[in-house]
Short mmCIF file of C-alpha atoms in Angstrom, two decimals:
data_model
loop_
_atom_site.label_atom_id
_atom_site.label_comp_id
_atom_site.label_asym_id
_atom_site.label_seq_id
_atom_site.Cartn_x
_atom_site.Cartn_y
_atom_site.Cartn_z
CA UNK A 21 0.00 0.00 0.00
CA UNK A 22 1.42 3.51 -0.84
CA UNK A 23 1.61 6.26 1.85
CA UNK A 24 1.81 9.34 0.88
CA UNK A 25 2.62 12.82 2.23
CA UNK A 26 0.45 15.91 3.31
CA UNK A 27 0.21 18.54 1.07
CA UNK A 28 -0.36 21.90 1.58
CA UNK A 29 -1.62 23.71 5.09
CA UNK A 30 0.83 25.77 7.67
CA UNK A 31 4.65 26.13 6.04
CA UNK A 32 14.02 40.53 -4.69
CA UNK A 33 15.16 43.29 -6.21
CA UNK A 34 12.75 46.40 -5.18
CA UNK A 35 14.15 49.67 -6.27
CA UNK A 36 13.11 51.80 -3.50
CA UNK A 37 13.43 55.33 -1.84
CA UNK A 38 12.89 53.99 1.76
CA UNK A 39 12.43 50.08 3.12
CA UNK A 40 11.79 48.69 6.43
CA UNK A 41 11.09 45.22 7.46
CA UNK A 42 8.64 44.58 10.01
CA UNK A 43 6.17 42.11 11.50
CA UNK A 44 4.00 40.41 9.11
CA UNK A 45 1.66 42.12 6.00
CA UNK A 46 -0.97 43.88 7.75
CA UNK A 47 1.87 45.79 10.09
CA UNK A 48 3.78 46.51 6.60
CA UNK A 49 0.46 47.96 5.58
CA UNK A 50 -0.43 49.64 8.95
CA UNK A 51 3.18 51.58 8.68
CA UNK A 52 2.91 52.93 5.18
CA UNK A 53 -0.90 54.04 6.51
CA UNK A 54 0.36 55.96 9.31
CA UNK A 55 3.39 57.69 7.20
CA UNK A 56 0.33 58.83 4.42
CA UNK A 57 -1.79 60.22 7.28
CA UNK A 58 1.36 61.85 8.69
CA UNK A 59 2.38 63.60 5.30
CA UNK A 60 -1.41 64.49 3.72
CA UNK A 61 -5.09 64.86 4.45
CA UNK A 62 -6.26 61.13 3.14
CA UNK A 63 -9.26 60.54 4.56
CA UNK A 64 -10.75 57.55 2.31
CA UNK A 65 -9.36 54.09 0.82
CA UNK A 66 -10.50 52.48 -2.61
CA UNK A 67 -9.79 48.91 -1.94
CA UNK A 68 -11.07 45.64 -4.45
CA UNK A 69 -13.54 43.33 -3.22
CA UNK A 70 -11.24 40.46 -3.19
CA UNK A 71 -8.82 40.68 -0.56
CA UNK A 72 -8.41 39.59 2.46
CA UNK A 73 -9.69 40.96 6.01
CA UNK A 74 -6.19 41.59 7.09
CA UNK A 75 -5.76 44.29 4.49
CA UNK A 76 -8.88 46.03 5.64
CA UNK A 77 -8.43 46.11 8.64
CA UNK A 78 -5.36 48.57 8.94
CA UNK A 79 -7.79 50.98 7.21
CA UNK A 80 -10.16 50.81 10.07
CA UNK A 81 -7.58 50.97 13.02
CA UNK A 82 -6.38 54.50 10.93
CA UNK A 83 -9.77 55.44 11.27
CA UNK A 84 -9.60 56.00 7.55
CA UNK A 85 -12.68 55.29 5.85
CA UNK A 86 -12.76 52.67 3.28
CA UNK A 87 -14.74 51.74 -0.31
CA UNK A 88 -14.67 49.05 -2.18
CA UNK A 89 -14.09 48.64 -6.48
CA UNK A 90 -15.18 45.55 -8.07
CA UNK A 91 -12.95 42.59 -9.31
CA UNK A 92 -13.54 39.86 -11.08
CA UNK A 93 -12.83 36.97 -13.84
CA UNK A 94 -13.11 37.46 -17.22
CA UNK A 95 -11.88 34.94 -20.02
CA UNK A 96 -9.10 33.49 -17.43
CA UNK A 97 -7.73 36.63 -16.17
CA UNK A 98 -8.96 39.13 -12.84
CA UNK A 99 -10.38 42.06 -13.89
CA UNK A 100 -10.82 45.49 -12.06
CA UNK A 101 -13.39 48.10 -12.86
CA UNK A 102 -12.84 50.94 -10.78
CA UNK A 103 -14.65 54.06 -10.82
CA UNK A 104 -12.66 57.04 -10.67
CA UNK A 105 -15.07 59.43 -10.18
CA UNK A 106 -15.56 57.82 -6.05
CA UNK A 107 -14.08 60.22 -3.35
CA UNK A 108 -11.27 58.87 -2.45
CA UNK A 109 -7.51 59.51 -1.27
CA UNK A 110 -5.73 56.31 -1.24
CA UNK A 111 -6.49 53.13 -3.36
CA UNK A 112 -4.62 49.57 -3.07
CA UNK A 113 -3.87 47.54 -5.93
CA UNK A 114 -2.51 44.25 -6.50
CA UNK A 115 -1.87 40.93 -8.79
CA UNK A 116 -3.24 38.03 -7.57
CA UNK A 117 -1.60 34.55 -7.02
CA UNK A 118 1.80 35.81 -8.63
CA UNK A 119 0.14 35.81 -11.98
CA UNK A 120 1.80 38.44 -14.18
CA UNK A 121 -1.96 41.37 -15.13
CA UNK A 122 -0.87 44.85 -17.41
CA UNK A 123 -4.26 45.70 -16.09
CA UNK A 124 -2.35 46.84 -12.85
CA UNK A 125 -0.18 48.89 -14.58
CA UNK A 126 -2.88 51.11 -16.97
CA UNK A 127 -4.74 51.41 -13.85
CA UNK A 128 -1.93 52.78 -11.56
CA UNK A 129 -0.87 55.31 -14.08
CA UNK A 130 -3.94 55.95 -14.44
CA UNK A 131 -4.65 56.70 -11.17
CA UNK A 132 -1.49 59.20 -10.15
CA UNK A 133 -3.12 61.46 -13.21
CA UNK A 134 -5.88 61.65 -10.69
CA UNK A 135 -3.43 62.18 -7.78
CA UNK A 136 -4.34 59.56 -5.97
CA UNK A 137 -2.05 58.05 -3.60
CA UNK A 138 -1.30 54.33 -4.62
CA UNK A 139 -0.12 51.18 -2.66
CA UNK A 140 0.47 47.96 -4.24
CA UNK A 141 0.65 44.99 -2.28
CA UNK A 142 2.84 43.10 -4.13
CA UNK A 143 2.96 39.40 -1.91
CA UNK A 144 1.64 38.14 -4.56
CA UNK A 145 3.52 39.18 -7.11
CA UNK A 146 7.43 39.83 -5.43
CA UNK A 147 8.87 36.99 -7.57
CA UNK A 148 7.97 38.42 -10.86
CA UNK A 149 9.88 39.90 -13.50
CA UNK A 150 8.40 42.59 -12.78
CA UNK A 151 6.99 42.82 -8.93
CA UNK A 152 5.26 45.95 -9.22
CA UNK A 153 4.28 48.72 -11.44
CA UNK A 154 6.40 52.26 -11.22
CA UNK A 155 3.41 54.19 -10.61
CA UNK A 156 2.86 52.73 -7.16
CA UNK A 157 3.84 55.44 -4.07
CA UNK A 158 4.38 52.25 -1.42
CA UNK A 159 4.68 49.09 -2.20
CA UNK A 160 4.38 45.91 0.82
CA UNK A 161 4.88 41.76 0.83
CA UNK A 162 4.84 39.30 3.13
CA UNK A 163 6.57 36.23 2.99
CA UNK A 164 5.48 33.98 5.43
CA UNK A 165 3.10 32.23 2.40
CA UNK A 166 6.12 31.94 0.03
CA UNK A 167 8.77 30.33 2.61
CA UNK A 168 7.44 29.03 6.06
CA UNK A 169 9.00 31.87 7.82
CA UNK A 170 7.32 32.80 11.14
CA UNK A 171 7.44 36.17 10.08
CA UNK A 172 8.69 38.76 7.82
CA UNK A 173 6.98 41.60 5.66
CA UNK A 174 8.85 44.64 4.21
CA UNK A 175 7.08 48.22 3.52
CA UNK A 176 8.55 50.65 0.76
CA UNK A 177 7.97 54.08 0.21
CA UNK A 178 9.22 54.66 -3.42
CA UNK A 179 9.85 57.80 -4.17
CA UNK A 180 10.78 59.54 -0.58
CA UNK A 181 11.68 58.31 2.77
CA UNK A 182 9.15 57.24 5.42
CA UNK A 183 8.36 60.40 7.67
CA UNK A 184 7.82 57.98 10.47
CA UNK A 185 10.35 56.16 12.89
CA UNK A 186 10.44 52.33 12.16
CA UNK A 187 9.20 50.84 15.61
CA UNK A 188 11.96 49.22 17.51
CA UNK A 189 9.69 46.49 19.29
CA UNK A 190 8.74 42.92 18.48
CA UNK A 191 6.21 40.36 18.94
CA UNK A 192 7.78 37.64 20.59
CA UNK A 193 4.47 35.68 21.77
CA UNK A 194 3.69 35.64 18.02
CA UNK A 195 7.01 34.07 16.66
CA UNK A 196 7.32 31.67 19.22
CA UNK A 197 4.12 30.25 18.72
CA UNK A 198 4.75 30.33 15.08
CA UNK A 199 8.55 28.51 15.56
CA UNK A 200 7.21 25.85 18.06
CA UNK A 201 4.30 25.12 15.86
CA UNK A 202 6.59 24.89 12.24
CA UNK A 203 8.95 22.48 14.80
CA UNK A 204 6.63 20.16 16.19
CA UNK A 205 4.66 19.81 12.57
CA UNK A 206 8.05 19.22 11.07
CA UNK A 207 8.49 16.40 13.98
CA UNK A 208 5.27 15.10 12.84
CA UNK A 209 5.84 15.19 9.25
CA UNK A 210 9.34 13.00 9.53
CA UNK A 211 8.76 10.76 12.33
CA UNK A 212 5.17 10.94 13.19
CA UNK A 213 5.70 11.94 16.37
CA UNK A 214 2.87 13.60 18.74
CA UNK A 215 -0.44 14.67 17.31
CA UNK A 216 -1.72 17.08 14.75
CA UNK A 217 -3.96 18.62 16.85
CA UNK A 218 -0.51 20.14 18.65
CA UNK A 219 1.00 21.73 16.23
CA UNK A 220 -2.43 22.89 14.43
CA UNK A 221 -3.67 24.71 17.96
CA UNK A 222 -0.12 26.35 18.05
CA UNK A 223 -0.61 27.56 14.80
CA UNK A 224 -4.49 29.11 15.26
CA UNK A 225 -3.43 30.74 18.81
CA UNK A 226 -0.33 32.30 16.66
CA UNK A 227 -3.11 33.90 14.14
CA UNK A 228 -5.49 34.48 17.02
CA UNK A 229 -3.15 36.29 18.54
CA UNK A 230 -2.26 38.71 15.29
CA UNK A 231 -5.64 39.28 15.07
CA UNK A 232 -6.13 42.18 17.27
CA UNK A 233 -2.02 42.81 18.10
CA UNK A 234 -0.13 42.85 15.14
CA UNK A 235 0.61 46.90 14.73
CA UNK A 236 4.33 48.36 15.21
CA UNK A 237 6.28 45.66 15.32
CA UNK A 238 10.15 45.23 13.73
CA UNK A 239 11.51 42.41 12.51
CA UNK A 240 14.25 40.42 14.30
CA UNK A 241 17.51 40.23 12.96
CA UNK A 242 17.27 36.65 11.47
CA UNK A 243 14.41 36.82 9.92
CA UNK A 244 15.75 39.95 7.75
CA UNK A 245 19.03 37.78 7.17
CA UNK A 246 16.53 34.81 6.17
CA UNK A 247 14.92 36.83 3.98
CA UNK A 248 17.98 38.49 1.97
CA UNK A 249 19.15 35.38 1.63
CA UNK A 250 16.19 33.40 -0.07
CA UNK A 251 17.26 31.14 -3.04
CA UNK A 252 14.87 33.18 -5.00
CA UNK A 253 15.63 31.14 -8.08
CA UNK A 254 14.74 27.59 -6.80
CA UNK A 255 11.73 28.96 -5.34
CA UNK A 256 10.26 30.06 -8.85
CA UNK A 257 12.07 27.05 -11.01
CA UNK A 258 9.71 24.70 -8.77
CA UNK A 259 6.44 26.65 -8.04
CA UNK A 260 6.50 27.14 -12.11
CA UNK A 261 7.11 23.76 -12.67
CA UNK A 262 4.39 22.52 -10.64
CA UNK A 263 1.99 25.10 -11.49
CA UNK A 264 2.61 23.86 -14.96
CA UNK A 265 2.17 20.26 -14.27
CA UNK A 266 -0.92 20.52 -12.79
CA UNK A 267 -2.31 22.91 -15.30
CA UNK A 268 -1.49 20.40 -18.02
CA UNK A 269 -3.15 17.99 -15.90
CA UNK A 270 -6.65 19.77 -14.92
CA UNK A 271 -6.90 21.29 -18.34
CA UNK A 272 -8.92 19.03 -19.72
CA UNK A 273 -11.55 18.73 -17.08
CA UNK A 274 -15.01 20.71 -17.54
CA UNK A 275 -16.25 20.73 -14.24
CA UNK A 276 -13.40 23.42 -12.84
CA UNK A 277 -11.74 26.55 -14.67
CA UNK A 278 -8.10 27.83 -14.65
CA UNK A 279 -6.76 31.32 -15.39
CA UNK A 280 -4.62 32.19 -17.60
CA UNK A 281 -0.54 30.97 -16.47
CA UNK A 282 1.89 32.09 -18.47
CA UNK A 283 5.77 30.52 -18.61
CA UNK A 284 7.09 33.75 -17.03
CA UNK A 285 4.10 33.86 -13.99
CA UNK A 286 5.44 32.61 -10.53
CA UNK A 287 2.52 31.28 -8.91
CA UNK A 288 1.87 31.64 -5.13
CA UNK A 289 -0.87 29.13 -5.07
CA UNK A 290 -2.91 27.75 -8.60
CA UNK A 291 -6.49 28.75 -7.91
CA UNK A 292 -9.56 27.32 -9.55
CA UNK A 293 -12.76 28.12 -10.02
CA UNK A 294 -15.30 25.13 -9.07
CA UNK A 295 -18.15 25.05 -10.50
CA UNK A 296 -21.72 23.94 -10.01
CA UNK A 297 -20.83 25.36 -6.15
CA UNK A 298 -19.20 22.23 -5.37
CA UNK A 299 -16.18 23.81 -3.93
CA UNK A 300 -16.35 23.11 -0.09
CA UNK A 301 -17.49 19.39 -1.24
CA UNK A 302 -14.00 19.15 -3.76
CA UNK A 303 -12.02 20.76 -0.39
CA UNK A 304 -13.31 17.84 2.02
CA UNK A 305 -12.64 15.09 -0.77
CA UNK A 306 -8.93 16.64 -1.06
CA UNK A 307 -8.92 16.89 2.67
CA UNK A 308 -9.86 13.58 3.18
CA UNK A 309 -6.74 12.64 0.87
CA UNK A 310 -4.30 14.50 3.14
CA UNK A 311 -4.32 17.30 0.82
CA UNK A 312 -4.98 20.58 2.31
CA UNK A 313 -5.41 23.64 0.31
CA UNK A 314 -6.79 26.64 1.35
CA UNK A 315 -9.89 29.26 0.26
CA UNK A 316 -8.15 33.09 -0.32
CA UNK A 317 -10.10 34.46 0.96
CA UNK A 318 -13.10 34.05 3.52
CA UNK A 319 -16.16 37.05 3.19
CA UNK A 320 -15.61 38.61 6.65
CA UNK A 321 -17.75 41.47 8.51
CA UNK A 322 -15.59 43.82 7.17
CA UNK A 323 -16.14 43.33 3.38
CA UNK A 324 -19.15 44.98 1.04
CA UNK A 325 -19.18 42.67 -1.68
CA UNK A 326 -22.47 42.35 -4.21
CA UNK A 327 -21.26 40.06 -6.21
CA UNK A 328 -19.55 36.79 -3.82
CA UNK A 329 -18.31 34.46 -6.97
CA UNK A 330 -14.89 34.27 -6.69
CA UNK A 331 -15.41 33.64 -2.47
CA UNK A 332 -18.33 30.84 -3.32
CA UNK A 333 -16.48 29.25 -5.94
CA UNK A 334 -12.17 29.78 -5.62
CA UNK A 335 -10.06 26.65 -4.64
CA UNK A 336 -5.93 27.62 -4.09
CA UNK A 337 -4.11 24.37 -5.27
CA UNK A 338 -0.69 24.14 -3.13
CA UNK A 339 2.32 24.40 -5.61
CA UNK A 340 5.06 25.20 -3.40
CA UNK A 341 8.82 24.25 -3.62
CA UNK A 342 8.40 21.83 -1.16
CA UNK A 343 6.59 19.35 -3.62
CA UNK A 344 7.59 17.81 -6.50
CA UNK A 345 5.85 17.16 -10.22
CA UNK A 346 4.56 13.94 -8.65
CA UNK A 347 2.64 15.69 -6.12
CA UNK A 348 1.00 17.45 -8.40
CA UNK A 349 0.04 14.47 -10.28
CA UNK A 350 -1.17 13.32 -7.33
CA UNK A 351 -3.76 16.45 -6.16
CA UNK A 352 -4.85 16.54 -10.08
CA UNK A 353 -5.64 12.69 -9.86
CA UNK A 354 -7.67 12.71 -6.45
CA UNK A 355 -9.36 16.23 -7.91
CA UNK A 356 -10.31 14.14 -11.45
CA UNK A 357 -11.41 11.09 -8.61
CA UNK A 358 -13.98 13.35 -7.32
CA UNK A 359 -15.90 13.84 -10.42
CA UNK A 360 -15.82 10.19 -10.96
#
């Protein structure tokens, strides 16, 4: 009988005026908001309708008020139909899944015509040719998604240097959580030893924790050397590799749709669209296979979304350099299994 692993679940070159690493995302994003409100008047946020709670929720600590522009899929590709006549100050733009869009570009330029102030969150996109568009004023990533890392986020001001003081302080409670939890499901992984339900608690307090105290926090020392120090070329010859293998495998199956991948795209996850609203019943079949992949990104309180699609229907498909081809082969066979 064949055992197989787990897949999926826990785990540059940025010209820049000003960088500082801190925390995780949403204190990269919580910085740059606090240097805007320090240097202008900004008193509204355009943000899209897909994204994730995290990135809304810096808005609302700011006390900046924040709107919402649709995206969506169109023949394989996100689109974003923003209105430029809204009131607003700020508006945050990014790629999605590390999936090279021009869209992006047109609309950035197109916003600094109407003197907007523009930040790109680029975790998505940091391992592409070309990370972010010139037009953007900040630009953020995190990389806990791309490497395991407990931690580690970087915030850029392009085009001046931050008015603000980088904050000096850490959150220990949240990395040691994070480091015990990556240790004892590593111990798990190899050996077998203790339970899953250890590390997985670990893991939840960690992000419980972030939650509500995850603003002005630095990054330690060896998480910044971690970073710097990234094989950044392994990590895309794999992800594209897989991402490729399992699009050649699931391209011929009706009952999900891909986007558009391209050779030069460096994919964080490869996200599907289920349909017939069979998603959640595809996830349990795949979970049930010790596959785990995950749904970017849950509705919360906090979003004003019309049109839910892409939340009802979205499936990320793990394609991370710590699988191989045959993995892939693998989640596209027990996917195909499901429809059978």
């Amino acid at each position: 009988m064949t055992t197989y692993i787990e897949i999926g679940s826990e785990f540059w070159d940025l010209k820049t005026k000003d960088l500082k690493y801190l925390l995780v995302g949403r204190t990269a994003l919580d910085h740059i908001i606090k240097d805007i409100k320090a240097t202008s008047k900004a008193k509204k946020a355009y943000l899209p309708t897909y994204c994730c709670h995290t990135m809304i929720q810096p808005f609302i600590d700011n006390n900046i008020d924040v709107l919402f522009y649709e995206v969506n899929i169109k023949n394989g590709a996100f689109n974003y139909d923003l209105d430029y006549n809204v009131n607003f100050d700020i508006v945050l733009i990014m790629q999605y899944f590390g999936i090279a869009n021009a869209q992006v570009d047109k609309i950035a330029k197109n916003l600094k015509d109407h003197n907007k102030i523009v930040i790109e969150d680029t975790s998505h996109s940091v391992f592409l040719d070309k990370p972010y568009t010139c037009y953007s004023d900040y630009t953020f990533t995190s990389f806990r998604k791309w490497t395991g890392l407990a931690c580690g986020a970087v915030a850029c001001k392009n085009n001046d240097a931050f008015a603000i003081e980088k904050p000096l302080k850490t959150n220990k409670q949240y990395i040691d959580l994070r480091t015990r939890a990556a240790s004892l499901k590593k111990q798990y992984i190899d050996s077998k030893a203790g339970k899953k339900d250890d590390f997985l608690n670990l893991f939840s307090e960690a992000e419980n924790l972030i939650e509500t105290d995850y603003r002005d926090y630095s990054l330690p020392e060896y998480y910044i050397n971690q970073i710097n120090n990234l094989d950044t070329e392994y990590i895309k010859t794999k992800r594209r590799l897989n991402a490729k293998t399992l699009y050649n495998a699931l391209k011929d199956l009706l009952q999900i749709e891909t986007l558009n991948f391209k050779d030069s795209d460096v994919p964080l996850f490869v996200p599907i669209l289920v349909k017939d609203r069979l998603r959640d019943q595809l996830r349990a079949h795949l979970t049930k296979n010790n596959i785990y992949c995950p749904i970017h990104w849950p509705l919360s309180p906090l979003h004003k979304v019309t049109d839910t699609y892409i939340y009802d229907n979205i499936l990320s498909l793990v394609c991370d350099q710590r699988y191989s081809p045959r993995d892939m082969i693998r989640i596209a066979d027990v996917i195909k299994s499901f429809y059978k």
